[in-house]
PDB file of C-alpha atoms in Angstrom:
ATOM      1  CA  UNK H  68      81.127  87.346 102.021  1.00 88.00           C
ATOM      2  CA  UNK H  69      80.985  90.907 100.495  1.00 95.00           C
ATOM      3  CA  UNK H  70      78.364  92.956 101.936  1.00 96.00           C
ATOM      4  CA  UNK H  71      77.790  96.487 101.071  1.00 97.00           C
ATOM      5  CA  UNK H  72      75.832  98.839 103.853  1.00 96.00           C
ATOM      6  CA  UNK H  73      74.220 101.661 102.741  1.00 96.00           C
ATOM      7  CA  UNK H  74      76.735 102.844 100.492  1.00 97.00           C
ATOM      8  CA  UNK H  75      77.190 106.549  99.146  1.00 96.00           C
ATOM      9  CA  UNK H  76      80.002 107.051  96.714  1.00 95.00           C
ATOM     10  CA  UNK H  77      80.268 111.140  95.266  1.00 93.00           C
ATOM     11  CA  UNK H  78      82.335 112.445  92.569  1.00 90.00           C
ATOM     12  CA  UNK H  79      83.404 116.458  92.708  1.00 86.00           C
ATOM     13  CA  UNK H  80      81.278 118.524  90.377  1.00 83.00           C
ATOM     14  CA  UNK H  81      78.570 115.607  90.090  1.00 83.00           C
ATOM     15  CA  UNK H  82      74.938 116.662  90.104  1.00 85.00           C
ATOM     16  CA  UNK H  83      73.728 113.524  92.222  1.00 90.00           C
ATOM     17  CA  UNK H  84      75.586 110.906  94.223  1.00 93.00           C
ATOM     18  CA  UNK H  85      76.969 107.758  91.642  1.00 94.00           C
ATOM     19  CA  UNK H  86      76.186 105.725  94.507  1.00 94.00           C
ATOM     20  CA  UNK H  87      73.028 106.564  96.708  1.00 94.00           C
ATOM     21  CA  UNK H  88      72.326 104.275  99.473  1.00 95.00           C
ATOM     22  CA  UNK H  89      73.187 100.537  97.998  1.00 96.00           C
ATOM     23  CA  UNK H  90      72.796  97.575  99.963  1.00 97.00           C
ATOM     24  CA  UNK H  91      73.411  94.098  99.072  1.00 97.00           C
ATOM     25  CA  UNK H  92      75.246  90.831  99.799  1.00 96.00           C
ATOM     26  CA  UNK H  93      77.522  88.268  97.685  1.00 96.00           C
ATOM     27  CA  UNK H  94      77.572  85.595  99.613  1.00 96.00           C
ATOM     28  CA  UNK H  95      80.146  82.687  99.168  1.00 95.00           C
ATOM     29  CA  UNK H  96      79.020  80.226  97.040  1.00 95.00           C
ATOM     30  CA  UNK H  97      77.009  82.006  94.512  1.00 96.00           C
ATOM     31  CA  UNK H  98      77.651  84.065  91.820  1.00 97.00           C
ATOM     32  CA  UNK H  99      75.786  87.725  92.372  1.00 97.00           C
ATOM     33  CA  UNK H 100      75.427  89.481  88.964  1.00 97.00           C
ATOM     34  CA  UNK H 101      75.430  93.524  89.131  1.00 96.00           C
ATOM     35  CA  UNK H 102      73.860  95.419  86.366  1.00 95.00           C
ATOM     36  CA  UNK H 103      71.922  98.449  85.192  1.00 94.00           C
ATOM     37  CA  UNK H 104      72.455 101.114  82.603  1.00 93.00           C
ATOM     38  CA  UNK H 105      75.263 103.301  82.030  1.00 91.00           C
ATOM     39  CA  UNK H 106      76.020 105.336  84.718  1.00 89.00           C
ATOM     40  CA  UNK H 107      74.017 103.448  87.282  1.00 93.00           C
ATOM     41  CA  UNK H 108      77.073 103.258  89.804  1.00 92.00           C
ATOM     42  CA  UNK H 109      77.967  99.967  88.609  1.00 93.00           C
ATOM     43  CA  UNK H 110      81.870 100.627  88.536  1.00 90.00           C
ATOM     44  CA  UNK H 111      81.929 103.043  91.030  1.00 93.00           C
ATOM     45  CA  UNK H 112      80.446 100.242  93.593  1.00 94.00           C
ATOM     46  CA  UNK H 113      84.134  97.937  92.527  1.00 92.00           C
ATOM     47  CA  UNK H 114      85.746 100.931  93.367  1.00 92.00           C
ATOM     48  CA  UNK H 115      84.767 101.539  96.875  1.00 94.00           C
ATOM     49  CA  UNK H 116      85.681  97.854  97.068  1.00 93.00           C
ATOM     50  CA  UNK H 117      89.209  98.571  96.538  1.00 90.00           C
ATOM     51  CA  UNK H 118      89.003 101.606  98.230  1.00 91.00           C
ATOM     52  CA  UNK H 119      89.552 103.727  95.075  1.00 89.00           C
ATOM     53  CA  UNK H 120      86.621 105.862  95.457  1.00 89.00           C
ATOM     54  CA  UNK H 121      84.778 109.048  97.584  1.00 88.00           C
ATOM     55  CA  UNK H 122      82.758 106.795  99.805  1.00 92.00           C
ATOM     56  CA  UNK H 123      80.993 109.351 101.917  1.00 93.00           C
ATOM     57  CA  UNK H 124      78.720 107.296 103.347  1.00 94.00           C
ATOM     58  CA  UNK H 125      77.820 103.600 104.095  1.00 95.00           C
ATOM     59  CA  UNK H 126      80.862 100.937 103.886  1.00 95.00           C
ATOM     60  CA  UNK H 127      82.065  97.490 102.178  1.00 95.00           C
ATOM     61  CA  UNK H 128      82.875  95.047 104.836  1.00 95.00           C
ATOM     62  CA  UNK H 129      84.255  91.364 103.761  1.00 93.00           C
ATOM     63  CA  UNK H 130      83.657  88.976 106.439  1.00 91.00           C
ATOM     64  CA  UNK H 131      82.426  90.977 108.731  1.00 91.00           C
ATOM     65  CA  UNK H 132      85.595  93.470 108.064  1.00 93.00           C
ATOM     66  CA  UNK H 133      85.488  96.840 106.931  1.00 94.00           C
ATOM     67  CA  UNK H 134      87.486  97.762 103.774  1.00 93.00           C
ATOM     68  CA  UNK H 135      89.083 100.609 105.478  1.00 92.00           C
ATOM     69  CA  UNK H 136      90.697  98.653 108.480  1.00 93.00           C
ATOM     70  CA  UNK H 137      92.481  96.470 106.030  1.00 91.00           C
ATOM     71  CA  UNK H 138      95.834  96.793 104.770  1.00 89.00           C
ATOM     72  CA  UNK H 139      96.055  96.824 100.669  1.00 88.00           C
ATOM     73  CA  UNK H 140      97.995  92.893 100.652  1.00 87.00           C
ATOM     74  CA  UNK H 141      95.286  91.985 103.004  1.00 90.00           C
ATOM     75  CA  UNK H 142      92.632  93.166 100.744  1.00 92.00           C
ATOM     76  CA  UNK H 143      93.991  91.771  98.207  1.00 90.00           C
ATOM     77  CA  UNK H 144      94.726  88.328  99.680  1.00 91.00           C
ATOM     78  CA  UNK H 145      90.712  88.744 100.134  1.00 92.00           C
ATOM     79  CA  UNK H 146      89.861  89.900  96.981  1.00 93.00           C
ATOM     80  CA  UNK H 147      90.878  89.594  93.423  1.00 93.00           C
ATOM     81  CA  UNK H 148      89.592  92.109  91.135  1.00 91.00           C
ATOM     82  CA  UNK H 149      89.537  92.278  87.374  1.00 90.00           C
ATOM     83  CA  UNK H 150      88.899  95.971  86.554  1.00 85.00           C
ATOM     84  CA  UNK H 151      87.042  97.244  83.621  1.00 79.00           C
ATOM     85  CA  UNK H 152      90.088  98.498  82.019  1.00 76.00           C
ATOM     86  CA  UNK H 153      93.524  97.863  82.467  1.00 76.00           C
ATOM     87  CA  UNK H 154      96.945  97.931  80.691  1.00 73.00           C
ATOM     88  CA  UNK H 155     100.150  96.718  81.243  1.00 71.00           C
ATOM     89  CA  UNK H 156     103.087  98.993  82.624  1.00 72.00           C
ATOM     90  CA  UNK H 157     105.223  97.072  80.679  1.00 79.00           C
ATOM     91  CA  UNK H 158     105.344  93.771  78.511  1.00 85.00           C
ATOM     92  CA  UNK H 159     105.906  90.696  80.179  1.00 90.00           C
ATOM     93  CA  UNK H 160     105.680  87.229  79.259  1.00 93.00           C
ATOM     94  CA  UNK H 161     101.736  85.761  79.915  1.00 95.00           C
ATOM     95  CA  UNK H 162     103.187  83.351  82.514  1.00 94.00           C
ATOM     96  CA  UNK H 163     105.190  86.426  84.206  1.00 93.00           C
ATOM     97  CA  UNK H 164     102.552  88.293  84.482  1.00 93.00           C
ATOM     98  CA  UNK H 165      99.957  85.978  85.669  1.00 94.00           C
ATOM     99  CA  UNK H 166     102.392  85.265  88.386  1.00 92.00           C
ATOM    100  CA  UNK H 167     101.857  88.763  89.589  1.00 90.00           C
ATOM    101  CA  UNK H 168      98.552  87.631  91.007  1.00 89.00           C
ATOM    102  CA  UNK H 169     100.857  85.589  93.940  1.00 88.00           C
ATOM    103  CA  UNK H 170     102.523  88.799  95.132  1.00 85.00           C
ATOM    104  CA  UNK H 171      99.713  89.416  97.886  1.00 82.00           C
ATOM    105  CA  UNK H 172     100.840  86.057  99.119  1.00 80.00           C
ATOM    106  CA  UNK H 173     104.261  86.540  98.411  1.00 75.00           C
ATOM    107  CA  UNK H 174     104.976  90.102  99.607  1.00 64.00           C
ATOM    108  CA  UNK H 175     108.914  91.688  98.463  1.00 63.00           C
ATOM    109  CA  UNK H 176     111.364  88.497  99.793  1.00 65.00           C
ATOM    110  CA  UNK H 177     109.787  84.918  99.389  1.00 68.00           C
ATOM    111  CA  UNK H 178     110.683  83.579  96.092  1.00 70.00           C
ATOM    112  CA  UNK H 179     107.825  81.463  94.648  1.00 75.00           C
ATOM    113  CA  UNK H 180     107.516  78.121  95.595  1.00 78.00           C
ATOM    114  CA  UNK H 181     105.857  74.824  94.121  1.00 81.00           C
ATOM    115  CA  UNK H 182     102.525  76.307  95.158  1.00 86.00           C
ATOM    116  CA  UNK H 183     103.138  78.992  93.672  1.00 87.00           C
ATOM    117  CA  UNK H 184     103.787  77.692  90.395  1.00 91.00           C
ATOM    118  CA  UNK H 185     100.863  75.573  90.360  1.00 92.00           C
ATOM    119  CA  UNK H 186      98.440  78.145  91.227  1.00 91.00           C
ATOM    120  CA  UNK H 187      99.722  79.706  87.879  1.00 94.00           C
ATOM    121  CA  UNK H 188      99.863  76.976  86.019  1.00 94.00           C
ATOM    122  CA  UNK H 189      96.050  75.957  87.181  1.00 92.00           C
ATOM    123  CA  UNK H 190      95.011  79.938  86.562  1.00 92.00           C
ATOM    124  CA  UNK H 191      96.594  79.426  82.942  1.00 94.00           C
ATOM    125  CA  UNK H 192      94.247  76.615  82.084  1.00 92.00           C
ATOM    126  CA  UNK H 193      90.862  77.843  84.241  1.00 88.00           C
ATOM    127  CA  UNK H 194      90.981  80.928  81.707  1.00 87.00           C
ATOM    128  CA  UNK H 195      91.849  78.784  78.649  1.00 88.00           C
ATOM    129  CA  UNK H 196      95.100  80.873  78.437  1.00 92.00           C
ATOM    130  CA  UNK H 197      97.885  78.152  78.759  1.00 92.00           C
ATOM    131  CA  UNK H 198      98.880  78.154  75.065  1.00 93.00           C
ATOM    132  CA  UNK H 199      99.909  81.796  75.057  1.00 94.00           C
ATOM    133  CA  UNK H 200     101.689  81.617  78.614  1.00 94.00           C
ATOM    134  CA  UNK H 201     105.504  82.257  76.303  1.00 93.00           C
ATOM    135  CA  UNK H 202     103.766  85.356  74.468  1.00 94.00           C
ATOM    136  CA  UNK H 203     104.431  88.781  75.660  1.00 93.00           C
ATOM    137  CA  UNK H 204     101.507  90.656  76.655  1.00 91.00           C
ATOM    138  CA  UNK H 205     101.645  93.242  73.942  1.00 89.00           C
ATOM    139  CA  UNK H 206     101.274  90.875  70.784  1.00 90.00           C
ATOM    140  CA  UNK H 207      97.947  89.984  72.958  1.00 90.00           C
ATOM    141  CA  UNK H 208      94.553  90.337  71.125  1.00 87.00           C
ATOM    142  CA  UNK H 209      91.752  92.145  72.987  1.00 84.00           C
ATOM    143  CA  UNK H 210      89.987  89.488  74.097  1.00 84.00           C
ATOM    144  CA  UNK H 211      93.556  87.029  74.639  1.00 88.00           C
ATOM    145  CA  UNK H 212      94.133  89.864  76.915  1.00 89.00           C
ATOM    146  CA  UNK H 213      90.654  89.899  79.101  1.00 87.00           C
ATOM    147  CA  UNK H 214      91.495  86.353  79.637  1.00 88.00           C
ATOM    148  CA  UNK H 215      95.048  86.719  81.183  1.00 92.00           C
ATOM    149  CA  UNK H 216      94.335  89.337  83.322  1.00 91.00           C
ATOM    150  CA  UNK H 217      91.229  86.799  84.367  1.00 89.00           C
ATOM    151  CA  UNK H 218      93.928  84.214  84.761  1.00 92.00           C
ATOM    152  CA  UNK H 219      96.012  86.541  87.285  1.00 93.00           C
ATOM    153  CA  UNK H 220      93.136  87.376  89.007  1.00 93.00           C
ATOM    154  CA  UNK H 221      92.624  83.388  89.743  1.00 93.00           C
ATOM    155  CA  UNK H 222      96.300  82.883  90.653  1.00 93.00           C
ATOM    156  CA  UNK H 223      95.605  85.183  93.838  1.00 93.00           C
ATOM    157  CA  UNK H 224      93.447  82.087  95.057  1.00 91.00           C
ATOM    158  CA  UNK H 225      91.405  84.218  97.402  1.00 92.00           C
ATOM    159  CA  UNK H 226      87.722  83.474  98.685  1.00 92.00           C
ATOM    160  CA  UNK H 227      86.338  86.111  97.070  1.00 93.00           C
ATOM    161  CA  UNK H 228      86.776  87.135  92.722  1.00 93.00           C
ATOM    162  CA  UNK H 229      84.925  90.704  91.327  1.00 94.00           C
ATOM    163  CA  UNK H 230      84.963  91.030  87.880  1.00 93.00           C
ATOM    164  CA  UNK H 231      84.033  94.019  86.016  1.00 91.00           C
ATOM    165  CA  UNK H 232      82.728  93.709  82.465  1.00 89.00           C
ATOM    166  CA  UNK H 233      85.202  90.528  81.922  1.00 86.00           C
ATOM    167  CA  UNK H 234      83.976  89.330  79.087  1.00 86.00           C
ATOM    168  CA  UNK H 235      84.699  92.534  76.523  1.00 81.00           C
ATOM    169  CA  UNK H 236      86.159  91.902  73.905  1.00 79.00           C
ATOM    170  CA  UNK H 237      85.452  88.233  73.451  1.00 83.00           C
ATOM    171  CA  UNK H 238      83.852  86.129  71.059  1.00 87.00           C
ATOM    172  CA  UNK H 239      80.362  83.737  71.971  1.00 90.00           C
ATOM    173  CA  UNK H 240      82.350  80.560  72.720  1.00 88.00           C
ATOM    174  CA  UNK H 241      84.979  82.323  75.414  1.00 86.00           C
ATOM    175  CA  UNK H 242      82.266  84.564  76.658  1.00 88.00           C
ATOM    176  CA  UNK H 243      80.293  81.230  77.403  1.00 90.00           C
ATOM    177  CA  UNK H 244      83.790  79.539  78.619  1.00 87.00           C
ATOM    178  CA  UNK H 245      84.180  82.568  81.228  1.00 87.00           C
ATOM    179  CA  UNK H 246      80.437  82.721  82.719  1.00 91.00           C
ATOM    180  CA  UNK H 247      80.638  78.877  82.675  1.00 90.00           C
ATOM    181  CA  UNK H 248      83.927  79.123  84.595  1.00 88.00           C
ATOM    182  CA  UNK H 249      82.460  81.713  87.302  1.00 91.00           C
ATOM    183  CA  UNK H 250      79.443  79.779  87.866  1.00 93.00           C
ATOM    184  CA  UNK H 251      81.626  76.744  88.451  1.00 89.00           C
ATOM    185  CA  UNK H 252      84.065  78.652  90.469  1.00 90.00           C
ATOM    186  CA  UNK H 253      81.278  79.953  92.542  1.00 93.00           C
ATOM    187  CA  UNK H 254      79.608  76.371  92.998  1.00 93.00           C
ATOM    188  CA  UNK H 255      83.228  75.478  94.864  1.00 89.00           C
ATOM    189  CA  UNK H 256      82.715  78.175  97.448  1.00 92.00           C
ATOM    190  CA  UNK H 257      83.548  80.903  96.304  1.00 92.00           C
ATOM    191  CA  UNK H 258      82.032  84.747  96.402  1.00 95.00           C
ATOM    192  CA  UNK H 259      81.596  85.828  92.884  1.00 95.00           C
ATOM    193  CA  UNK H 260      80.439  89.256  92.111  1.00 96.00           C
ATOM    194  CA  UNK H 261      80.247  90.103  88.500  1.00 95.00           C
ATOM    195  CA  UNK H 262      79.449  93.277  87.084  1.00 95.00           C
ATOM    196  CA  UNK H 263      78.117  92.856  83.460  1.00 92.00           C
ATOM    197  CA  UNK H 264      75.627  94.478  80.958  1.00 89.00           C
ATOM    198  CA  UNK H 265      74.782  90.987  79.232  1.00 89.00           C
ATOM    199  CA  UNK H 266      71.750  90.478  80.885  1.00 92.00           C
ATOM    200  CA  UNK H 267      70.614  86.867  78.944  1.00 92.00           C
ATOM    201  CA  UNK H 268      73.595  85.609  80.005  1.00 93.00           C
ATOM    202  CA  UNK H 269      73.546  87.073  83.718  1.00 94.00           C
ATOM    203  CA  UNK H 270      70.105  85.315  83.841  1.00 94.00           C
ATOM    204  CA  UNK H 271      71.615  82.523  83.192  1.00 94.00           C
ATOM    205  CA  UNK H 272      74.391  82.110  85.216  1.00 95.00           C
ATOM    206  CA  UNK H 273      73.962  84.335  88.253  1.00 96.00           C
ATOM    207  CA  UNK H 274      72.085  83.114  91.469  1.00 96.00           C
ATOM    208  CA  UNK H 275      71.219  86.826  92.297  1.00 97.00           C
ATOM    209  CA  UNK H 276      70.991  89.872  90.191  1.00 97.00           C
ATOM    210  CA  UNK H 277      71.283  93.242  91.705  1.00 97.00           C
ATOM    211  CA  UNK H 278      69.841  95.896  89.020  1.00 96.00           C
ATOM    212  CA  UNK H 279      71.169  99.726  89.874  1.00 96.00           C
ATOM    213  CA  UNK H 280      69.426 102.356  88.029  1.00 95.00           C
ATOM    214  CA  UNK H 281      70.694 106.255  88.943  1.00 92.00           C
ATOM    215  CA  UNK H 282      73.156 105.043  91.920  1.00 93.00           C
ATOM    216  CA  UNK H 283      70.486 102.906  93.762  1.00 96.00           C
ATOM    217  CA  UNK H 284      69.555  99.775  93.988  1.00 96.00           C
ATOM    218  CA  UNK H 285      66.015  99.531  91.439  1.00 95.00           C
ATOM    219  CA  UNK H 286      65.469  95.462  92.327  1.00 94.00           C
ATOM    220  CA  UNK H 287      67.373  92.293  93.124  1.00 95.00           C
ATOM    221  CA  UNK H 288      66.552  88.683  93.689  1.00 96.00           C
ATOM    222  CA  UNK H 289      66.475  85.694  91.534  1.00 96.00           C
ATOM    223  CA  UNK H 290      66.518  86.151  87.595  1.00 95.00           C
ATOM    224  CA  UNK H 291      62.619  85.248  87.019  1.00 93.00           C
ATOM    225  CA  UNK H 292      61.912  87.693  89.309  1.00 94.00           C
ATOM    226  CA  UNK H 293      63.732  90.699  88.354  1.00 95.00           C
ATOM    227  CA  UNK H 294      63.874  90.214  84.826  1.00 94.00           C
ATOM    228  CA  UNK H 295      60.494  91.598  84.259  1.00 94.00           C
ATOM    229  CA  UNK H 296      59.428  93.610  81.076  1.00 94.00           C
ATOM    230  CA  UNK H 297      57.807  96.703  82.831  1.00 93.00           C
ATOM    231  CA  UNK H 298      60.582  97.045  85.033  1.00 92.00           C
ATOM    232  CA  UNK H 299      63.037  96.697  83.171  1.00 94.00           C
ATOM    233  CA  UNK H 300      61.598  99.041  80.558  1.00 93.00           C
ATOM    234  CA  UNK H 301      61.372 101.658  82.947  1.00 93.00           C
ATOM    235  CA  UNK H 302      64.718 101.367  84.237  1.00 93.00           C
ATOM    236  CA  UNK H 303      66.606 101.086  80.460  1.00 92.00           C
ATOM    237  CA  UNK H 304      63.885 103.295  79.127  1.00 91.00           C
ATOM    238  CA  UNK H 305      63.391 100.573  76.171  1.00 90.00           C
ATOM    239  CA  UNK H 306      61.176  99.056  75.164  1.00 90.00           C
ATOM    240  CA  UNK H 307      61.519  94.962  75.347  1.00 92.00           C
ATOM    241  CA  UNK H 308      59.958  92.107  75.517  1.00 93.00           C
ATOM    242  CA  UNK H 309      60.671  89.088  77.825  1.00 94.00           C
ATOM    243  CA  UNK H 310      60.780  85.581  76.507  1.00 94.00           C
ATOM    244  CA  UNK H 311      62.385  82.610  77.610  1.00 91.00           C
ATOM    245  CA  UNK H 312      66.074  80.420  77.134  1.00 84.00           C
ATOM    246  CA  UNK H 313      64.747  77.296  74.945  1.00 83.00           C
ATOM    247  CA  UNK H 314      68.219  75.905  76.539  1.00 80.00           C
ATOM    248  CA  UNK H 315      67.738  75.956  80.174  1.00 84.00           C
ATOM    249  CA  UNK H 316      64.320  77.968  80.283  1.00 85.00           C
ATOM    250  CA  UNK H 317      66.070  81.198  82.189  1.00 89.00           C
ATOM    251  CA  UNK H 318      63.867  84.345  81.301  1.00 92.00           C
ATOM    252  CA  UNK H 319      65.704  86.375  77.943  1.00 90.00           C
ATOM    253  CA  UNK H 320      65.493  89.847  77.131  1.00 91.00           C
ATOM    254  CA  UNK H 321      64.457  90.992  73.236  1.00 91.00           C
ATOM    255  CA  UNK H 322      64.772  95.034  72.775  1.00 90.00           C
ATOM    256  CA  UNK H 323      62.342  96.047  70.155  1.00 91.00           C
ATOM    257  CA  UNK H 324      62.949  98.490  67.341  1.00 82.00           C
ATOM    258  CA  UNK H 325      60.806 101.386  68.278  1.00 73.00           C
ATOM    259  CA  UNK H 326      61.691 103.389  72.069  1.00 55.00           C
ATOM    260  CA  UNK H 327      59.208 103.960  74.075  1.00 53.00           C
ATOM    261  CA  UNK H 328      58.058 108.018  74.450  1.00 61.00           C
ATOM    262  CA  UNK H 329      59.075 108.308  78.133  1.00 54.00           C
TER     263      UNK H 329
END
């Protein structure tokens, strides 16, 4: 379980705190979507997961365990994180680098073992990525690439996957393949915490959404209940209308062509 605790995250030379006070849980087993407007604190929230940011205030515990008392390979035997953006130091083949996800498990002496190898191999297919696992990473298209690094962040096998923005970049029928795969993933047990601006899709998918709006937390709860036209007007400062998934029924989000004079 991820829990964040009244969380305050400040940048140097900001006018307000990115994060102001945050609280939520993603528990195992269900797949907690994060979203809001640009600028909300979205990112900055992944980032005082992994420690990255100026938390002044608040923490990020897993399990019970604050951030700060861990060591990065435990945190990371935790945890796997797909960040928003991300290149590679250097090309490697798809397979090598996928295999990068077992060094938290590895550390610098034991060579990989059967396990090992299977966890890559299974990654490799999860993210639909086993055909390119001989290319090198920089003859990758955009959205090839979004799925390996998904794929390394699955080798890690941890309890726990965040995901920031992971589908950019891809087309309708791997953007459905990856939200399919998280909801599955979270279904086995897993803690899934995705951070995403596709809001149809997040009602779909996502147990709980968490909706940010200026660093704090504007409403969370099931989909029905926060995807509601007046709030969510006055948080994206749009007007839109609020229908529903002919599919599956989940509530949809239409902007309209004219803003609203706020």
């Amino acid at each position: 379980m991820i829990e964040f605790v009244g969380l305050v995250v400040s940048y140097h030379g900001a006018a307000r705190n990115a994060v102001d006070g945050v609280s939520f849980v993603a528990p195992r087993g269900q797949l907690t979507a994060l979203a809001g407007p640009n600028g909300s604190g979205k990112s900055s929230i992944v980032r005082a997961l992994l420690r990255r940011a100026d938390v002044i205030g608040g923490a990020v515990t897993i399990d019970g365990r604050d951030v700060n008392t861990l060591s990065y390979a435990e945190l990371a035997r935790d945890v796997a994180v797909v960040p928003q953006r991300e290149e590679a130091a250097f090309p490697a083949r798809v397979r090598e680098y996928v295999a990068l996800g077992r060094y938290p498990h590895l550390g610098l002496w034991r060579a990989p073992a059967d396990d090992d190898r299977r966890a890559v191999d299974q990654a490799l297919a999860q993210a639909g990525v086993d055909d390119l696992a001989e290319r090198d990473t920089d003859a990758l298209s955009g959205g090839e690439w979004q799925r390996v690094r998904i794929a390394r962040a699955l080798a890690q096998r941890t309890p726990a996957l965040v995901l920031d923005e992971p589908t950019t970049f891809l087309d309708v029928a791997h953007e459905m393949a990856i939200f399919e795969l998280l909801s599955s993933l979270a279904r086995s047990g897993l803690a899934v915490l995705l951070v995403s601006h596709q809001l149809n899709l997040v009602a779909r998918f996502a147990d709980t959404i968490v909706l940010l709006d200026e660093g704090k937390v504007a409403t969370s709860g099931a989909p029905a209940e926060v995807m509601q036209a007046d709030r969510l007007e006055s948080i994206y400062r749009w007007p839109v209308v609020i229908t529903r998934d002919p599919a599956i029924g989940a509530p949809a989000l239409v902007p309209l062509r004219r803003p609203l004079n706020l």
